[in-house]
mmCIF file with all atom_site columns, C-alpha atoms in Angstrom:
data_model
loop_
_atom_site.group_PDB
_atom_site.id
_atom_site.type_symbol
_atom_site.label_atom_id
_atom_site.label_alt_id
_atom_site.label_comp_id
_atom_site.label_asym_id
_atom_site.label_entity_id
_atom_site.label_seq_id
_atom_site.pdbx_PDB_ins_code
_atom_site.Cartn_x
_atom_site.Cartn_y
_atom_site.Cartn_z
_atom_site.occupancy
_atom_site.B_iso_or_equiv
_atom_site.pdbx_formal_charge
_atom_site.auth_seq_id
_atom_site.auth_comp_id
_atom_site.auth_asym_id
_atom_site.auth_atom_id
_atom_site.pdbx_PDB_model_num
ATOM 1   C CA . UNK A 1 1   ? 114.118 88.660 103.850 1.00 38.00 ? 246 UNK A CA 1
ATOM 2   C CA . UNK A 1 2   ? 113.448 84.459 103.084 1.00 41.00 ? 247 UNK A CA 1
ATOM 3   C CA . UNK A 1 3   ? 116.226 82.910 101.468 1.00 36.00 ? 248 UNK A CA 1
ATOM 4   C CA . UNK A 1 4   ? 114.769 80.781 99.132  1.00 40.00 ? 249 UNK A CA 1
ATOM 5   C CA . UNK A 1 5   ? 115.005 79.640 95.205  1.00 39.00 ? 250 UNK A CA 1
ATOM 6   C CA . UNK A 1 6   ? 112.251 77.329 93.380  1.00 44.00 ? 251 UNK A CA 1
ATOM 7   C CA . UNK A 1 7   ? 111.658 73.939 94.958  1.00 42.00 ? 252 UNK A CA 1
ATOM 8   C CA . UNK A 1 8   ? 114.958 74.090 97.057  1.00 39.00 ? 253 UNK A CA 1
ATOM 9   C CA . UNK A 1 9   ? 113.653 76.052 100.143 1.00 46.00 ? 254 UNK A CA 1
ATOM 10  C CA . UNK A 1 10  ? 112.887 74.034 103.186 1.00 52.00 ? 255 UNK A CA 1
ATOM 11  C CA . UNK A 1 11  ? 109.786 73.234 101.737 1.00 59.00 ? 256 UNK A CA 1
ATOM 12  C CA . UNK A 1 12  ? 109.356 70.324 99.043  1.00 67.00 ? 257 UNK A CA 1
ATOM 13  C CA . UNK A 1 13  ? 107.090 69.480 96.276  1.00 75.00 ? 258 UNK A CA 1
ATOM 14  C CA . UNK A 1 14  ? 106.591 66.486 94.722  1.00 75.00 ? 259 UNK A CA 1
ATOM 15  C CA . UNK A 1 15  ? 108.825 65.799 91.731  1.00 83.00 ? 260 UNK A CA 1
ATOM 16  C CA . UNK A 1 16  ? 106.138 65.528 89.506  1.00 87.00 ? 261 UNK A CA 1
ATOM 17  C CA . UNK A 1 17  ? 105.517 69.451 90.094  1.00 90.00 ? 262 UNK A CA 1
ATOM 18  C CA . UNK A 1 18  ? 108.827 70.805 89.429  1.00 90.00 ? 263 UNK A CA 1
ATOM 19  C CA . UNK A 1 19  ? 107.861 72.260 86.359  1.00 94.00 ? 264 UNK A CA 1
ATOM 20  C CA . UNK A 1 20  ? 104.536 74.670 88.144  1.00 94.00 ? 265 UNK A CA 1
ATOM 21  C CA . UNK A 1 21  ? 107.696 77.181 88.843  1.00 94.00 ? 266 UNK A CA 1
ATOM 22  C CA . UNK A 1 22  ? 107.890 77.653 85.529  1.00 95.00 ? 267 UNK A CA 1
ATOM 23  C CA . UNK A 1 23  ? 106.025 80.049 83.408  1.00 96.00 ? 268 UNK A CA 1
ATOM 24  C CA . UNK A 1 24  ? 102.582 79.186 82.366  1.00 97.00 ? 269 UNK A CA 1
ATOM 25  C CA . UNK A 1 25  ? 99.333  81.475 81.119  1.00 97.00 ? 270 UNK A CA 1
ATOM 26  C CA . UNK A 1 26  ? 97.666  78.570 82.783  1.00 96.00 ? 271 UNK A CA 1
ATOM 27  C CA . UNK A 1 27  ? 98.000  75.710 85.061  1.00 97.00 ? 272 UNK A CA 1
ATOM 28  C CA . UNK A 1 28  ? 95.777  72.817 85.459  1.00 97.00 ? 273 UNK A CA 1
ATOM 29  C CA . UNK A 1 29  ? 96.271  70.012 88.062  1.00 96.00 ? 274 UNK A CA 1
ATOM 30  C CA . UNK A 1 30  ? 93.871  67.584 88.361  1.00 95.00 ? 275 UNK A CA 1
ATOM 31  C CA . UNK A 1 31  ? 93.233  63.824 89.834  1.00 94.00 ? 276 UNK A CA 1
ATOM 32  C CA . UNK A 1 32  ? 92.360  62.105 92.460  1.00 93.00 ? 277 UNK A CA 1
ATOM 33  C CA . UNK A 1 33  ? 92.311  62.271 96.155  1.00 92.00 ? 278 UNK A CA 1
ATOM 34  C CA . UNK A 1 34  ? 95.613  61.974 98.577  1.00 91.00 ? 279 UNK A CA 1
ATOM 35  C CA . UNK A 1 35  ? 97.767  63.500 95.443  1.00 91.00 ? 280 UNK A CA 1
ATOM 36  C CA . UNK A 1 36  ? 98.696  66.481 97.798  1.00 91.00 ? 281 UNK A CA 1
ATOM 37  C CA . UNK A 1 37  ? 97.763  68.744 94.673  1.00 92.00 ? 282 UNK A CA 1
ATOM 38  C CA . UNK A 1 38  ? 96.492  71.700 97.363  1.00 92.00 ? 283 UNK A CA 1
ATOM 39  C CA . UNK A 1 39  ? 99.440  70.988 99.746  1.00 91.00 ? 284 UNK A CA 1
ATOM 40  C CA . UNK A 1 40  ? 101.763 71.179 96.845  1.00 93.00 ? 285 UNK A CA 1
ATOM 41  C CA . UNK A 1 41  ? 100.315 74.101 95.166  1.00 95.00 ? 286 UNK A CA 1
ATOM 42  C CA . UNK A 1 42  ? 100.468 76.217 98.596  1.00 95.00 ? 287 UNK A CA 1
ATOM 43  C CA . UNK A 1 43  ? 103.779 74.971 98.910  1.00 94.00 ? 288 UNK A CA 1
ATOM 44  C CA . UNK A 1 44  ? 105.092 76.883 95.588  1.00 95.00 ? 289 UNK A CA 1
ATOM 45  C CA . UNK A 1 45  ? 102.664 79.816 96.161  1.00 96.00 ? 290 UNK A CA 1
ATOM 46  C CA . UNK A 1 46  ? 104.464 80.472 99.235  1.00 96.00 ? 291 UNK A CA 1
ATOM 47  C CA . UNK A 1 47  ? 107.876 79.707 97.767  1.00 94.00 ? 292 UNK A CA 1
ATOM 48  C CA . UNK A 1 48  ? 107.495 82.095 94.746  1.00 95.00 ? 293 UNK A CA 1
ATOM 49  C CA . UNK A 1 49  ? 106.151 84.908 97.052  1.00 96.00 ? 294 UNK A CA 1
ATOM 50  C CA . UNK A 1 50  ? 108.880 84.550 99.357  1.00 94.00 ? 295 UNK A CA 1
ATOM 51  C CA . UNK A 1 51  ? 111.270 85.286 96.471  1.00 94.00 ? 296 UNK A CA 1
ATOM 52  C CA . UNK A 1 52  ? 109.505 88.500 95.063  1.00 95.00 ? 297 UNK A CA 1
ATOM 53  C CA . UNK A 1 53  ? 106.835 90.304 95.351  1.00 97.00 ? 298 UNK A CA 1
ATOM 54  C CA . UNK A 1 54  ? 103.719 88.816 94.126  1.00 97.00 ? 299 UNK A CA 1
ATOM 55  C CA . UNK A 1 55  ? 99.700  89.213 94.556  1.00 96.00 ? 300 UNK A CA 1
ATOM 56  C CA . UNK A 1 56  ? 97.704  86.338 94.502  1.00 97.00 ? 301 UNK A CA 1
ATOM 57  C CA . UNK A 1 57  ? 94.371  86.036 94.454  1.00 95.00 ? 302 UNK A CA 1
ATOM 58  C CA . UNK A 1 58  ? 93.164  82.850 96.140  1.00 94.00 ? 303 UNK A CA 1
ATOM 59  C CA . UNK A 1 59  ? 89.397  82.222 94.594  1.00 92.00 ? 304 UNK A CA 1
ATOM 60  C CA . UNK A 1 60  ? 86.552  79.772 94.898  1.00 90.00 ? 305 UNK A CA 1
ATOM 61  C CA . UNK A 1 61  ? 83.059  79.741 93.096  1.00 91.00 ? 306 UNK A CA 1
ATOM 62  C CA . UNK A 1 62  ? 81.408  80.284 96.304  1.00 87.00 ? 307 UNK A CA 1
ATOM 63  C CA . UNK A 1 63  ? 83.355  81.521 99.764  1.00 79.00 ? 308 UNK A CA 1
ATOM 64  C CA . UNK A 1 64  ? 80.913  81.399 102.751 1.00 71.00 ? 309 UNK A CA 1
ATOM 65  C CA . UNK A 1 65  ? 83.493  82.739 104.664 1.00 68.00 ? 310 UNK A CA 1
ATOM 66  C CA . UNK A 1 66  ? 87.929  83.052 104.849 1.00 71.00 ? 311 UNK A CA 1
ATOM 67  C CA . UNK A 1 67  ? 87.513  79.903 106.986 1.00 63.00 ? 312 UNK A CA 1
ATOM 68  C CA . UNK A 1 68  ? 86.245  78.357 103.733 1.00 62.00 ? 313 UNK A CA 1
ATOM 69  C CA . UNK A 1 69  ? 89.068  79.552 102.017 1.00 77.00 ? 314 UNK A CA 1
ATOM 70  C CA . UNK A 1 70  ? 92.721  78.157 101.464 1.00 89.00 ? 315 UNK A CA 1
ATOM 71  C CA . UNK A 1 71  ? 94.293  81.144 103.997 1.00 92.00 ? 316 UNK A CA 1
ATOM 72  C CA . UNK A 1 72  ? 94.268  78.102 106.449 1.00 92.00 ? 317 UNK A CA 1
ATOM 73  C CA . UNK A 1 73  ? 96.905  75.718 104.167 1.00 94.00 ? 318 UNK A CA 1
ATOM 74  C CA . UNK A 1 74  ? 98.804  78.901 102.960 1.00 95.00 ? 319 UNK A CA 1
ATOM 75  C CA . UNK A 1 75  ? 99.924  79.340 106.789 1.00 94.00 ? 320 UNK A CA 1
ATOM 76  C CA . UNK A 1 76  ? 100.679 76.345 107.502 1.00 93.00 ? 321 UNK A CA 1
ATOM 77  C CA . UNK A 1 77  ? 102.925 75.903 104.583 1.00 93.00 ? 322 UNK A CA 1
ATOM 78  C CA . UNK A 1 78  ? 104.767 79.962 105.728 1.00 95.00 ? 323 UNK A CA 1
ATOM 79  C CA . UNK A 1 79  ? 104.752 78.506 109.719 1.00 93.00 ? 324 UNK A CA 1
ATOM 80  C CA . UNK A 1 80  ? 106.312 74.812 108.504 1.00 91.00 ? 325 UNK A CA 1
ATOM 81  C CA . UNK A 1 81  ? 108.858 77.307 106.648 1.00 90.00 ? 326 UNK A CA 1
ATOM 82  C CA . UNK A 1 82  ? 109.950 79.318 109.891 1.00 92.00 ? 327 UNK A CA 1
ATOM 83  C CA . UNK A 1 83  ? 108.502 82.450 107.612 1.00 94.00 ? 328 UNK A CA 1
ATOM 84  C CA . UNK A 1 84  ? 105.911 83.222 110.317 1.00 94.00 ? 329 UNK A CA 1
ATOM 85  C CA . UNK A 1 85  ? 104.919 85.642 112.692 1.00 91.00 ? 330 UNK A CA 1
ATOM 86  C CA . UNK A 1 86  ? 107.400 85.968 115.393 1.00 87.00 ? 331 UNK A CA 1
ATOM 87  C CA . UNK A 1 87  ? 104.771 85.140 117.778 1.00 86.00 ? 332 UNK A CA 1
ATOM 88  C CA . UNK A 1 88  ? 104.341 81.447 116.306 1.00 80.00 ? 333 UNK A CA 1
ATOM 89  C CA . UNK A 1 89  ? 108.254 81.397 116.459 1.00 85.00 ? 334 UNK A CA 1
ATOM 90  C CA . UNK A 1 90  ? 108.745 82.560 113.087 1.00 88.00 ? 335 UNK A CA 1
ATOM 91  C CA . UNK A 1 91  ? 111.049 85.377 111.176 1.00 92.00 ? 336 UNK A CA 1
ATOM 92  C CA . UNK A 1 92  ? 108.251 87.435 111.217 1.00 93.00 ? 337 UNK A CA 1
ATOM 93  C CA . UNK A 1 93  ? 108.538 88.042 107.106 1.00 96.00 ? 338 UNK A CA 1
ATOM 94  C CA . UNK A 1 94  ? 104.822 86.774 106.474 1.00 96.00 ? 339 UNK A CA 1
ATOM 95  C CA . UNK A 1 95  ? 102.074 87.925 108.825 1.00 95.00 ? 340 UNK A CA 1
ATOM 96  C CA . UNK A 1 96  ? 98.480  87.256 109.161 1.00 94.00 ? 341 UNK A CA 1
ATOM 97  C CA . UNK A 1 97  ? 95.376  89.339 109.372 1.00 92.00 ? 342 UNK A CA 1
ATOM 98  C CA . UNK A 1 98  ? 91.928  88.195 109.492 1.00 87.00 ? 343 UNK A CA 1
ATOM 99  C CA . UNK A 1 99  ? 91.714  88.201 105.458 1.00 89.00 ? 344 UNK A CA 1
ATOM 100 C CA . UNK A 1 100 ? 94.867  88.824 104.306 1.00 94.00 ? 345 UNK A CA 1
ATOM 101 C CA . UNK A 1 101 ? 98.639  87.206 103.876 1.00 96.00 ? 346 UNK A CA 1
ATOM 102 C CA . UNK A 1 102 ? 101.199 89.845 103.667 1.00 96.00 ? 347 UNK A CA 1
ATOM 103 C CA . UNK A 1 103 ? 105.131 89.407 103.016 1.00 96.00 ? 348 UNK A CA 1
ATOM 104 C CA . UNK A 1 104 ? 107.433 92.158 104.129 1.00 96.00 ? 349 UNK A CA 1
ATOM 105 C CA . UNK A 1 105 ? 108.542 92.066 100.178 1.00 96.00 ? 350 UNK A CA 1
ATOM 106 C CA . UNK A 1 106 ? 104.625 93.816 99.238  1.00 96.00 ? 351 UNK A CA 1
ATOM 107 C CA . UNK A 1 107 ? 103.640 90.116 98.590  1.00 97.00 ? 352 UNK A CA 1
ATOM 108 C CA . UNK A 1 108 ? 99.549  89.662 99.503  1.00 96.00 ? 353 UNK A CA 1
ATOM 109 C CA . UNK A 1 109 ? 97.778  86.426 99.475  1.00 96.00 ? 354 UNK A CA 1
ATOM 110 C CA . UNK A 1 110 ? 94.028  87.874 99.169  1.00 94.00 ? 355 UNK A CA 1
ATOM 111 C CA . UNK A 1 111 ? 90.782  85.498 99.203  1.00 93.00 ? 356 UNK A CA 1
ATOM 112 C CA . UNK A 1 112 ? 87.505  85.860 97.604  1.00 90.00 ? 357 UNK A CA 1
ATOM 113 C CA . UNK A 1 113 ? 84.705  84.331 96.162  1.00 89.00 ? 358 UNK A CA 1
ATOM 114 C CA . UNK A 1 114 ? 83.544  84.198 92.117  1.00 90.00 ? 359 UNK A CA 1
ATOM 115 C CA . UNK A 1 115 ? 79.760  84.278 92.488  1.00 88.00 ? 360 UNK A CA 1
ATOM 116 C CA . UNK A 1 116 ? 79.625  85.921 95.911  1.00 78.00 ? 361 UNK A CA 1
ATOM 117 C CA . UNK A 1 117 ? 81.990  88.671 95.324  1.00 76.00 ? 362 UNK A CA 1
ATOM 118 C CA . UNK A 1 118 ? 82.148  89.161 91.111  1.00 79.00 ? 363 UNK A CA 1
ATOM 119 C CA . UNK A 1 119 ? 82.558  92.808 91.603  1.00 79.00 ? 364 UNK A CA 1
ATOM 120 C CA . UNK A 1 120 ? 85.623  92.511 93.806  1.00 79.00 ? 365 UNK A CA 1
ATOM 121 C CA . UNK A 1 121 ? 87.310  90.240 91.737  1.00 82.00 ? 366 UNK A CA 1
ATOM 122 C CA . UNK A 1 122 ? 87.105  92.422 88.898  1.00 82.00 ? 367 UNK A CA 1
ATOM 123 C CA . UNK A 1 123 ? 87.970  95.197 90.656  1.00 82.00 ? 368 UNK A CA 1
ATOM 124 C CA . UNK A 1 124 ? 90.834  93.904 92.146  1.00 85.00 ? 369 UNK A CA 1
ATOM 125 C CA . UNK A 1 125 ? 94.253  95.309 89.722  1.00 87.00 ? 370 UNK A CA 1
ATOM 126 C CA . UNK A 1 126 ? 97.571  93.461 89.384  1.00 92.00 ? 371 UNK A CA 1
ATOM 127 C CA . UNK A 1 127 ? 96.831  89.961 90.264  1.00 95.00 ? 372 UNK A CA 1
ATOM 128 C CA . UNK A 1 128 ? 99.920  87.831 89.401  1.00 97.00 ? 373 UNK A CA 1
ATOM 129 C CA . UNK A 1 129 ? 98.298  84.684 90.097  1.00 97.00 ? 374 UNK A CA 1
ATOM 130 C CA . UNK A 1 130 ? 94.519  83.788 90.646  1.00 96.00 ? 375 UNK A CA 1
ATOM 131 C CA . UNK A 1 131 ? 94.527  79.869 92.254  1.00 96.00 ? 376 UNK A CA 1
ATOM 132 C CA . UNK A 1 132 ? 91.755  78.521 91.521  1.00 95.00 ? 377 UNK A CA 1
ATOM 133 C CA . UNK A 1 133 ? 90.927  75.635 94.334  1.00 92.00 ? 378 UNK A CA 1
ATOM 134 C CA . UNK A 1 134 ? 87.856  73.498 94.131  1.00 91.00 ? 379 UNK A CA 1
ATOM 135 C CA . UNK A 1 135 ? 88.035  74.304 90.496  1.00 93.00 ? 380 UNK A CA 1
ATOM 136 C CA . UNK A 1 136 ? 85.157  71.409 89.434  1.00 92.00 ? 381 UNK A CA 1
ATOM 137 C CA . UNK A 1 137 ? 82.562  73.882 91.732  1.00 93.00 ? 382 UNK A CA 1
ATOM 138 C CA . UNK A 1 138 ? 83.730  77.007 88.886  1.00 94.00 ? 383 UNK A CA 1
ATOM 139 C CA . UNK A 1 139 ? 81.176  78.145 86.526  1.00 94.00 ? 384 UNK A CA 1
ATOM 140 C CA . UNK A 1 140 ? 81.418  78.870 83.099  1.00 94.00 ? 385 UNK A CA 1
ATOM 141 C CA . UNK A 1 141 ? 80.485  82.292 83.795  1.00 92.00 ? 386 UNK A CA 1
ATOM 142 C CA . UNK A 1 142 ? 83.349  82.283 86.550  1.00 92.00 ? 387 UNK A CA 1
ATOM 143 C CA . UNK A 1 143 ? 85.930  81.432 83.623  1.00 92.00 ? 388 UNK A CA 1
ATOM 144 C CA . UNK A 1 144 ? 84.782  83.652 80.832  1.00 91.00 ? 389 UNK A CA 1
ATOM 145 C CA . UNK A 1 145 ? 84.635  86.750 83.743  1.00 90.00 ? 390 UNK A CA 1
ATOM 146 C CA . UNK A 1 146 ? 88.519  85.564 84.430  1.00 89.00 ? 391 UNK A CA 1
ATOM 147 C CA . UNK A 1 147 ? 90.230  85.758 81.835  1.00 86.00 ? 392 UNK A CA 1
ATOM 148 C CA . UNK A 1 148 ? 89.897  89.346 80.841  1.00 88.00 ? 393 UNK A CA 1
ATOM 149 C CA . UNK A 1 149 ? 90.384  90.048 84.932  1.00 89.00 ? 394 UNK A CA 1
ATOM 150 C CA . UNK A 1 150 ? 93.619  88.555 84.935  1.00 92.00 ? 395 UNK A CA 1
ATOM 151 C CA . UNK A 1 151 ? 95.426  90.609 82.748  1.00 91.00 ? 396 UNK A CA 1
ATOM 152 C CA . UNK A 1 152 ? 98.641  92.059 84.341  1.00 94.00 ? 397 UNK A CA 1
ATOM 153 C CA . UNK A 1 153 ? 101.536 90.747 81.730  1.00 95.00 ? 398 UNK A CA 1
ATOM 154 C CA . UNK A 1 154 ? 102.997 87.480 82.655  1.00 95.00 ? 399 UNK A CA 1
ATOM 155 C CA . UNK A 1 155 ? 99.974  86.491 85.129  1.00 96.00 ? 400 UNK A CA 1
ATOM 156 C CA . UNK A 1 156 ? 98.874  83.239 85.225  1.00 97.00 ? 401 UNK A CA 1
ATOM 157 C CA . UNK A 1 157 ? 95.832  81.088 86.331  1.00 96.00 ? 402 UNK A CA 1
ATOM 158 C CA . UNK A 1 158 ? 96.056  78.180 88.243  1.00 97.00 ? 403 UNK A CA 1
ATOM 159 C CA . UNK A 1 159 ? 93.601  75.736 89.006  1.00 96.00 ? 404 UNK A CA 1
ATOM 160 C CA . UNK A 1 160 ? 93.015  72.382 90.781  1.00 96.00 ? 405 UNK A CA 1
ATOM 161 C CA . UNK A 1 161 ? 90.431  69.954 91.202  1.00 95.00 ? 406 UNK A CA 1
ATOM 162 C CA . UNK A 1 162 ? 89.003  66.046 91.069  1.00 93.00 ? 407 UNK A CA 1
ATOM 163 C CA . UNK A 1 163 ? 87.334  65.756 88.179  1.00 92.00 ? 408 UNK A CA 1
ATOM 164 C CA . UNK A 1 164 ? 83.030  64.567 88.470  1.00 92.00 ? 409 UNK A CA 1
ATOM 165 C CA . UNK A 1 165 ? 81.761  65.161 85.368  1.00 92.00 ? 410 UNK A CA 1
ATOM 166 C CA . UNK A 1 166 ? 83.078  65.231 81.499  1.00 92.00 ? 411 UNK A CA 1
ATOM 167 C CA . UNK A 1 167 ? 80.533  67.890 81.734  1.00 93.00 ? 412 UNK A CA 1
ATOM 168 C CA . UNK A 1 168 ? 82.493  71.112 84.109  1.00 95.00 ? 413 UNK A CA 1
ATOM 169 C CA . UNK A 1 169 ? 84.211  73.943 82.421  1.00 94.00 ? 414 UNK A CA 1
ATOM 170 C CA . UNK A 1 170 ? 86.879  72.910 84.130  1.00 95.00 ? 415 UNK A CA 1
ATOM 171 C CA . UNK A 1 171 ? 87.089  69.186 82.836  1.00 94.00 ? 416 UNK A CA 1
ATOM 172 C CA . UNK A 1 172 ? 86.328  71.169 79.227  1.00 94.00 ? 417 UNK A CA 1
ATOM 173 C CA . UNK A 1 173 ? 89.071  73.950 79.736  1.00 94.00 ? 418 UNK A CA 1
ATOM 174 C CA . UNK A 1 174 ? 91.802  71.099 80.804  1.00 94.00 ? 419 UNK A CA 1
ATOM 175 C CA . UNK A 1 175 ? 90.828  69.228 77.748  1.00 93.00 ? 420 UNK A CA 1
ATOM 176 C CA . UNK A 1 176 ? 91.087  72.082 75.152  1.00 94.00 ? 421 UNK A CA 1
ATOM 177 C CA . UNK A 1 177 ? 94.304  73.364 76.847  1.00 94.00 ? 422 UNK A CA 1
ATOM 178 C CA . UNK A 1 178 ? 95.985  70.272 75.920  1.00 91.00 ? 423 UNK A CA 1
ATOM 179 C CA . UNK A 1 179 ? 95.279  70.304 72.629  1.00 92.00 ? 424 UNK A CA 1
ATOM 180 C CA . UNK A 1 180 ? 94.459  73.523 71.344  1.00 94.00 ? 425 UNK A CA 1
ATOM 181 C CA . UNK A 1 181 ? 96.962  75.645 74.196  1.00 93.00 ? 426 UNK A CA 1
ATOM 182 C CA . UNK A 1 182 ? 99.803  73.319 74.879  1.00 92.00 ? 427 UNK A CA 1
ATOM 183 C CA . UNK A 1 183 ? 102.663 75.963 74.376  1.00 94.00 ? 428 UNK A CA 1
ATOM 184 C CA . UNK A 1 184 ? 101.538 78.401 76.894  1.00 94.00 ? 429 UNK A CA 1
ATOM 185 C CA . UNK A 1 185 ? 99.558  75.804 79.187  1.00 96.00 ? 430 UNK A CA 1
ATOM 186 C CA . UNK A 1 186 ? 100.414 73.115 82.218  1.00 97.00 ? 431 UNK A CA 1
ATOM 187 C CA . UNK A 1 187 ? 98.306  70.350 81.953  1.00 96.00 ? 432 UNK A CA 1
ATOM 188 C CA . UNK A 1 188 ? 99.688  67.493 85.233  1.00 95.00 ? 433 UNK A CA 1
ATOM 189 C CA . UNK A 1 189 ? 97.622  64.740 86.449  1.00 94.00 ? 434 UNK A CA 1
ATOM 190 C CA . UNK A 1 190 ? 98.346  63.739 89.784  1.00 93.00 ? 435 UNK A CA 1
ATOM 191 C CA . UNK A 1 191 ? 97.388  60.651 92.122  1.00 93.00 ? 436 UNK A CA 1
ATOM 192 C CA . UNK A 1 192 ? 97.661  59.233 95.144  1.00 93.00 ? 437 UNK A CA 1
ATOM 193 C CA . UNK A 1 193 ? 101.139 57.557 93.780  1.00 92.00 ? 438 UNK A CA 1
ATOM 194 C CA . UNK A 1 194 ? 102.620 60.658 92.985  1.00 91.00 ? 439 UNK A CA 1
ATOM 195 C CA . UNK A 1 195 ? 102.706 61.606 96.517  1.00 88.00 ? 440 UNK A CA 1
ATOM 196 C CA . UNK A 1 196 ? 105.585 60.874 98.565  1.00 86.00 ? 441 UNK A CA 1
ATOM 197 C CA . UNK A 1 197 ? 103.905 61.700 101.843 1.00 85.00 ? 442 UNK A CA 1
ATOM 198 C CA . UNK A 1 198 ? 100.682 59.581 100.816 1.00 90.00 ? 443 UNK A CA 1
ATOM 199 C CA . UNK A 1 199 ? 99.564  58.565 104.787 1.00 91.00 ? 444 UNK A CA 1
ATOM 200 C CA . UNK A 1 200 ? 98.925  55.287 106.148 1.00 92.00 ? 445 UNK A CA 1
ATOM 201 C CA . UNK A 1 201 ? 95.287  55.852 106.804 1.00 93.00 ? 446 UNK A CA 1
ATOM 202 C CA . UNK A 1 202 ? 94.818  57.067 103.714 1.00 93.00 ? 447 UNK A CA 1
ATOM 203 C CA . UNK A 1 203 ? 96.432  53.954 101.961 1.00 94.00 ? 448 UNK A CA 1
ATOM 204 C CA . UNK A 1 204 ? 94.480  51.421 104.225 1.00 95.00 ? 449 UNK A CA 1
ATOM 205 C CA . UNK A 1 205 ? 91.187  53.380 102.693 1.00 95.00 ? 450 UNK A CA 1
ATOM 206 C CA . UNK A 1 206 ? 92.138  53.231 99.225  1.00 93.00 ? 451 UNK A CA 1
ATOM 207 C CA . UNK A 1 207 ? 93.253  49.500 98.900  1.00 95.00 ? 452 UNK A CA 1
ATOM 208 C CA . UNK A 1 208 ? 89.885  48.735 100.761 1.00 95.00 ? 453 UNK A CA 1
ATOM 209 C CA . UNK A 1 209 ? 87.617  51.168 98.126  1.00 93.00 ? 454 UNK A CA 1
ATOM 210 C CA . UNK A 1 210 ? 89.985  49.040 94.972  1.00 95.00 ? 455 UNK A CA 1
ATOM 211 C CA . UNK A 1 211 ? 88.764  45.444 96.566  1.00 95.00 ? 456 UNK A CA 1
ATOM 212 C CA . UNK A 1 212 ? 85.308  46.232 97.138  1.00 94.00 ? 457 UNK A CA 1
ATOM 213 C CA . UNK A 1 213 ? 83.889  48.771 94.720  1.00 94.00 ? 458 UNK A CA 1
ATOM 214 C CA . UNK A 1 214 ? 86.315  49.043 91.498  1.00 94.00 ? 459 UNK A CA 1
ATOM 215 C CA . UNK A 1 215 ? 84.357  51.501 89.905  1.00 94.00 ? 460 UNK A CA 1
ATOM 216 C CA . UNK A 1 216 ? 84.459  53.904 93.126  1.00 93.00 ? 461 UNK A CA 1
ATOM 217 C CA . UNK A 1 217 ? 88.125  53.232 93.368  1.00 94.00 ? 462 UNK A CA 1
ATOM 218 C CA . UNK A 1 218 ? 88.753  54.349 89.811  1.00 94.00 ? 463 UNK A CA 1
ATOM 219 C CA . UNK A 1 219 ? 86.856  57.963 90.645  1.00 93.00 ? 464 UNK A CA 1
ATOM 220 C CA . UNK A 1 220 ? 87.904  58.651 94.268  1.00 93.00 ? 465 UNK A CA 1
ATOM 221 C CA . UNK A 1 221 ? 91.629  57.386 94.137  1.00 94.00 ? 466 UNK A CA 1
ATOM 222 C CA . UNK A 1 222 ? 92.606  57.568 90.138  1.00 92.00 ? 467 UNK A CA 1
ATOM 223 C CA . UNK A 1 223 ? 90.573  60.735 89.468  1.00 92.00 ? 468 UNK A CA 1
ATOM 224 C CA . UNK A 1 224 ? 88.493  59.315 86.566  1.00 93.00 ? 469 UNK A CA 1
ATOM 225 C CA . UNK A 1 225 ? 84.857  61.082 86.359  1.00 92.00 ? 470 UNK A CA 1
ATOM 226 C CA . UNK A 1 226 ? 82.118  59.232 87.695  1.00 86.00 ? 471 UNK A CA 1
ATOM 227 C CA . UNK A 1 227 ? 81.805  56.037 85.191  1.00 68.00 ? 472 UNK A CA 1
ATOM 228 C CA . UNK A 1 228 ? 77.691  55.346 86.895  1.00 59.00 ? 473 UNK A CA 1
ATOM 229 C CA . UNK A 1 229 ? 75.349  56.903 89.311  1.00 49.00 ? 474 UNK A CA 1
ATOM 230 C CA . UNK A 1 230 ? 74.481  55.991 92.376  1.00 49.00 ? 475 UNK A CA 1
ATOM 231 C CA . UNK A 1 231 ? 70.952  54.745 91.338  1.00 42.00 ? 476 UNK A CA 1
#
């Protein structure tokens, strides 16, 4: 079995993400590109699933195929830790099938689309954490469905997104969590400067956008909602 304590294993998360290992009903991470939100969440989930048996649902509004899911990112993090299949050079703790990632301690990562597989989501029992990737695309209907579906004691709903419009359901949820459910919610804004692994290639693109179009820079890199249309 992997030996790891939250945030202190062979993988690391950005300092701003350390609170993610504490229990909250809702955990929402938002901001601009290059912040490492998805990589940080994938790392945290792998560490947590290695520590104890967990059932984690990774969901998007529409998942046309497993290739459009977060499965590859999670497998990459598992392999970085050395916890992947023996044939891939790991210790064999986690195994990969076409649709599921399983740990020897009983942990499972499942992958579904909320809009494309609503009945499957509703019938999936014992979910400890649901991770909503690209959550700005998730409809109000899907959010309303998730609340009563993710009902195991201590279960959590995680969401990561780059804001586009203030009218998006996840943006409204994030704002209301800050004011109405601060006691059982974690809301973290992350942008490029919060990512200790921010690559030079993205830095060059970011600085170029800042010089030529400040509105575009604020939206893409600072995670602000769109201030004007293309027109």
